[in-house]
Structures are given as C-alpha cells and as structure tokens.
XYZ file of C-alpha atoms in Angstrom:
249
model
C 5.813 30.929 17.968
C 8.256 33.468 16.543
C 10.195 30.761 14.707
C 7.176 29.668 12.628
C 6.809 32.952 10.651
C 10.599 33.073 10.308
C 10.703 29.586 8.803
C 7.806 30.341 6.475
C 9.498 33.530 5.279
C 12.771 31.652 4.821
C 10.973 29.024 2.750
C 8.785 31.177 0.499
C 10.781 34.447 0.561
C 14.283 33.089 0.831
C 15.849 35.999 -1.103
C 14.372 38.533 1.320
C 15.405 36.405 4.306
C 18.986 36.167 3.006
C 19.094 39.920 2.460
C 17.920 40.491 6.033
C 20.608 38.083 7.232
C 23.276 40.001 5.288
C 22.079 43.272 6.811
C 22.210 41.816 10.329
C 25.729 40.464 9.867
C 26.928 43.747 8.360
C 25.434 45.665 11.275
C 27.082 43.250 13.710
C 30.494 43.749 12.059
C 30.146 47.517 12.138
C 29.162 47.539 15.817
C 32.001 45.188 16.719
C 34.480 47.277 14.732
C 33.329 50.462 16.471
C 33.698 48.712 19.826
C 37.335 47.794 19.129
C 38.084 51.274 17.771
C 36.690 52.727 20.997
C 39.167 50.531 22.886
C 42.035 52.179 21.008
C 42.592 49.842 18.051
C 43.322 51.117 14.575
C 40.287 50.900 12.236
C 41.895 48.247 10.006
C 42.943 46.113 12.980
C 39.551 46.599 14.636
C 37.748 45.384 11.506
C 40.075 42.371 11.166
C 39.428 41.475 14.802
C 35.668 41.777 14.270
C 35.899 39.408 11.295
C 37.824 36.901 13.400
C 35.252 37.081 16.178
C 32.460 36.448 13.697
C 34.221 33.315 12.434
C 33.585 33.900 8.729
C 30.515 35.411 7.093
C 29.576 32.437 4.921
C 29.994 29.937 7.758
C 27.786 32.088 9.978
C 25.174 32.330 7.231
C 25.068 28.546 6.885
C 24.668 28.147 10.639
C 21.780 30.621 10.644
C 20.110 28.853 7.712
C 20.486 25.479 9.432
C 18.885 26.927 12.573
C 15.752 27.726 10.543
C 15.430 23.996 9.642
C 14.220 24.644 6.098
C 17.544 24.210 4.313
C 16.738 20.635 3.298
C 13.565 21.823 1.559
C 15.475 24.474 -0.369
C 18.144 21.933 -1.320
C 15.449 19.516 -2.480
C 13.822 22.178 -4.670
C 17.189 23.104 -6.165
C 18.008 19.452 -6.878
C 14.568 19.023 -8.432
C 15.124 21.987 -10.744
C 18.525 20.642 -11.779
C 17.063 17.194 -12.427
C 14.238 18.618 -14.548
C 16.685 20.649 -16.618
C 18.786 17.545 -17.244
C 15.708 15.556 -18.255
C 14.654 18.276 -20.708
C 18.087 18.146 -22.314
C 17.819 14.353 -22.889
C 14.238 13.562 -24.005
C 15.084 10.012 -25.137
C 16.654 9.158 -21.788
C 13.670 10.754 -20.035
C 11.213 8.624 -22.024
C 13.114 5.407 -21.251
C 13.390 6.304 -17.554
C 9.674 7.122 -17.253
C 8.704 3.936 -19.113
C 10.960 1.844 -16.867
C 9.491 3.417 -13.748
C 5.947 2.915 -15.037
C 6.578 -0.767 -15.782
C 8.230 -1.315 -12.402
C 5.474 0.450 -10.475
C 2.769 -1.335 -12.463
C 4.314 -4.776 -11.907
C 4.773 -4.179 -8.186
C 1.226 -2.854 -7.873
C -0.178 -5.930 -9.632
C 1.823 -8.308 -7.431
C 0.848 -6.461 -4.258
C -2.821 -6.455 -5.289
C -2.714 -10.198 -5.948
C -1.039 -10.908 -2.612
C -3.434 -8.586 -0.815
C -6.486 -10.325 -2.254
C -5.189 -13.887 -1.880
C -3.300 -13.695 1.416
C -4.090 -10.597 3.435
C -7.732 -9.751 2.772
C -9.875 -11.598 5.339
C -12.679 -13.790 4.055
C -16.114 -12.183 4.054
C -17.431 -14.575 6.698
C -17.869 -14.537 10.451
C -14.644 -15.134 12.417
C -12.334 -15.702 9.403
C -9.352 -16.208 11.754
C -10.952 -19.411 13.016
C -10.803 -21.034 9.559
C -7.809 -23.298 8.869
C -6.625 -25.069 5.739
C -5.641 -28.716 6.226
C -2.514 -29.579 4.223
C -0.573 -32.804 3.962
C 3.030 -32.781 5.225
C 5.903 -35.251 5.082
C 7.195 -37.143 8.118
C 9.887 -34.453 8.491
C 7.219 -31.773 8.740
C 7.800 -30.326 5.269
C 4.866 -29.427 3.051
C 4.290 -32.320 0.664
C 2.475 -30.271 -1.971
C -0.628 -32.451 -1.766
C -4.103 -31.041 -1.183
C -6.228 -33.950 -2.409
C -7.987 -36.271 0.047
C -10.360 -39.158 -0.471
C -13.956 -38.760 0.664
C -13.617 -41.471 3.390
C -10.556 -39.619 4.722
C -12.564 -36.392 4.764
C -15.284 -38.158 6.744
C -12.656 -39.398 9.201
C -11.300 -35.861 9.562
C -14.783 -34.531 10.242
C -15.460 -37.218 12.838
C -12.129 -36.701 14.625
C -12.435 -32.911 14.668
C -16.062 -32.844 15.811
C -14.968 -32.127 19.397
C -13.217 -28.887 18.325
C -15.123 -27.726 15.277
C -16.386 -28.687 11.849
C -14.598 -29.704 8.663
C -15.842 -28.992 5.154
C -14.343 -30.026 1.824
C -13.849 -28.027 -1.355
C -12.443 -28.751 -4.785
C -11.901 -26.164 -7.479
C -13.532 -27.124 -10.757
C -11.962 -25.738 -13.906
C -13.916 -23.677 -16.399
C -16.657 -25.809 -17.922
C -19.492 -25.230 -20.340
C -22.488 -23.554 -18.760
C -25.928 -22.884 -20.106
C -29.684 -23.233 -19.729
C -32.007 -25.718 -21.402
C -29.092 -27.865 -22.552
C -27.529 -25.040 -24.578
C -24.027 -23.971 -23.549
C -23.017 -20.428 -24.406
C -20.086 -19.745 -22.060
C -17.482 -21.382 -19.835
C -17.733 -20.888 -16.073
C -15.389 -21.894 -13.242
C -17.010 -23.535 -10.256
C -16.239 -25.271 -6.993
C -17.461 -28.592 -5.636
C -18.096 -28.392 -1.888
C -19.437 -30.598 0.850
C -22.990 -30.134 2.031
C -21.966 -28.357 5.248
C -19.871 -25.728 3.429
C -22.331 -22.870 3.863
C -23.506 -23.841 7.336
C -19.936 -23.920 8.686
C -19.202 -20.515 7.181
C -22.585 -19.263 8.394
C -23.472 -17.931 4.943
C -27.091 -17.792 3.847
C -28.765 -17.294 0.468
C -30.393 -14.171 -0.933
C -33.046 -16.290 -2.636
C -33.659 -20.029 -2.566
C -31.454 -22.202 -0.395
C -27.808 -23.161 -0.062
C -26.363 -26.662 0.102
C -27.229 -28.616 3.219
C -25.525 -31.581 4.945
C -28.294 -33.953 3.831
C -27.363 -33.230 0.208
C -24.318 -35.464 0.792
C -26.476 -38.405 1.862
C -27.467 -39.140 -1.731
C -24.991 -41.211 -3.747
C -23.233 -38.712 -5.975
C -24.967 -35.854 -4.180
C -28.138 -34.008 -5.095
C -27.851 -32.230 -8.408
C -28.134 -28.739 -6.977
C -25.984 -25.667 -7.472
C -25.614 -22.305 -5.774
C -24.812 -19.280 -7.931
C -22.463 -16.643 -6.579
C -23.954 -13.197 -6.173
C -21.596 -11.709 -8.781
C -22.459 -14.368 -11.375
C -26.189 -14.159 -10.629
C -26.058 -10.386 -11.069
C -23.949 -10.350 -14.250
C -25.475 -13.355 -16.051
C -29.093 -13.204 -14.895
C -29.383 -9.513 -13.944
C -30.406 -10.510 -10.390
C -33.515 -12.254 -11.742
C -35.035 -14.403 -8.979
C -36.965 -16.483 -11.531
C -33.782 -18.442 -12.249
C -34.449 -20.282 -8.992
C -35.295 -23.929 -9.634
C -34.389 -23.893 -13.329
C -32.259 -26.636 -14.867
C -28.737 -25.627 -15.842
C -26.189 -27.390 -18.007
C -22.696 -27.586 -16.491
C-alpha cells in the first residue's frame, strides 16, 4: 500500500520526488563517509570509497525511478511534448499528417462497418446460425461464382432437403420505379422470394400478412408484395391504410 502514494507522487509531483531522492542519496553518502572516517580513513578517501559503494549517483537514481514503475509514463509525456513542439514548428506538415490520418481512419472505419454489417452482424431472425447459403462449386470444389438456379432445380433442392430442413429462394431485384395508382415517383430496390421465405425465417407481419407457400401455386405467383418496416415508416409514415392498395413496381 505504501508504494501507491509513492508512485502517485512520482507521477504528479516528479520534481518533489526527485528532490527527495537527491536528499536521501546525499544523506546516504554522508553517513557512509562518516562510517569510513570512523574506521580511520582520511576524509577524501572515505568519500571516494562511499561513492564507489553507491555505484554512481545517476545510475542509482535511474534504478530508483525504475522501481517506481512510472518512468514510462514520464517518458511518454516528454515525447508527447517534443512531438507537439515539432508539429507547431511545421504547420504544413502537421496539416498533411492530420489529413492523411483522417483519411486512413475514415476509410478503415467504412470498410470495417461494411464488413461488420454484411458478414459479422447476425440476421435479425431466430437461430441465424442455422441458415446456410447454397452456392454452386466446380468439380474440384472451387467456388464457381454462380448463384442462379432454375425454379425446377430449387424445387428439387427443397424436396431433397425436406428431411433436414427447409429451402427458400431469393433474388435481388434492382431499383425499379415504384408508385401508387400507376404513378411512379421514385425508384425502389426489392427482392423476389419464394412463398415460404417468411415462414422459414419465422418472421411475421406488423399489419396484413406475409407471403405464404400457396402464393407459389399460381402461375407467375400472386401479385402481392410485403413492405419492409423501414420503407413503410419512411414512405407511408407507418400508415396502416396502405394495406391492400395497388402499387406500381
């Protein structure tokens, strides 16, 4: 417990701590010199012998400072002061360095955010770790870069996998014209999904209904759409009267 106040004093009152250290070393030298004089040595020889026993004042000071375990903080503060003085002397270099750091940090933050959202953030559904993405691979096991499957192949997948789970299909639809009453006033990105998409993910609607497996039984599918919560809130201000209206997409 005694070392904690000593370290705090050495950190925040380092000048006082160094002065106390000087006083202690001076007192030690005087006592050691008096001891050798009492043994019969000449004063000059006794003082030289005391210096030799001490092993050097500056070396002893450094050892005492290291024992306090705050030297690295003091060195860091000193280096920081030196760095700030150098930056003040070269404002153009400082501006370029800060701009470079800002661009680097911003780019890395953007990349990390994108990776976090697309790869690391779990889906907001029950048991997201039980969802797998089926991808086509070559005969050597390498990814073939192909995500597209025919609807009969999807049906075969679903039938084969029925003993282990369920398979649903999705296809991203690029931004298309969207509007009400045949009037398009903005472009909206969508996604075409199989009728069991929501039931497999165990996601229900806030109002109305979601797609159901029987919606796939109609040739071309029933002309129904489910609005995302974000789009419903931003475009329709969470108005439930939009339910059942005809949209243009």
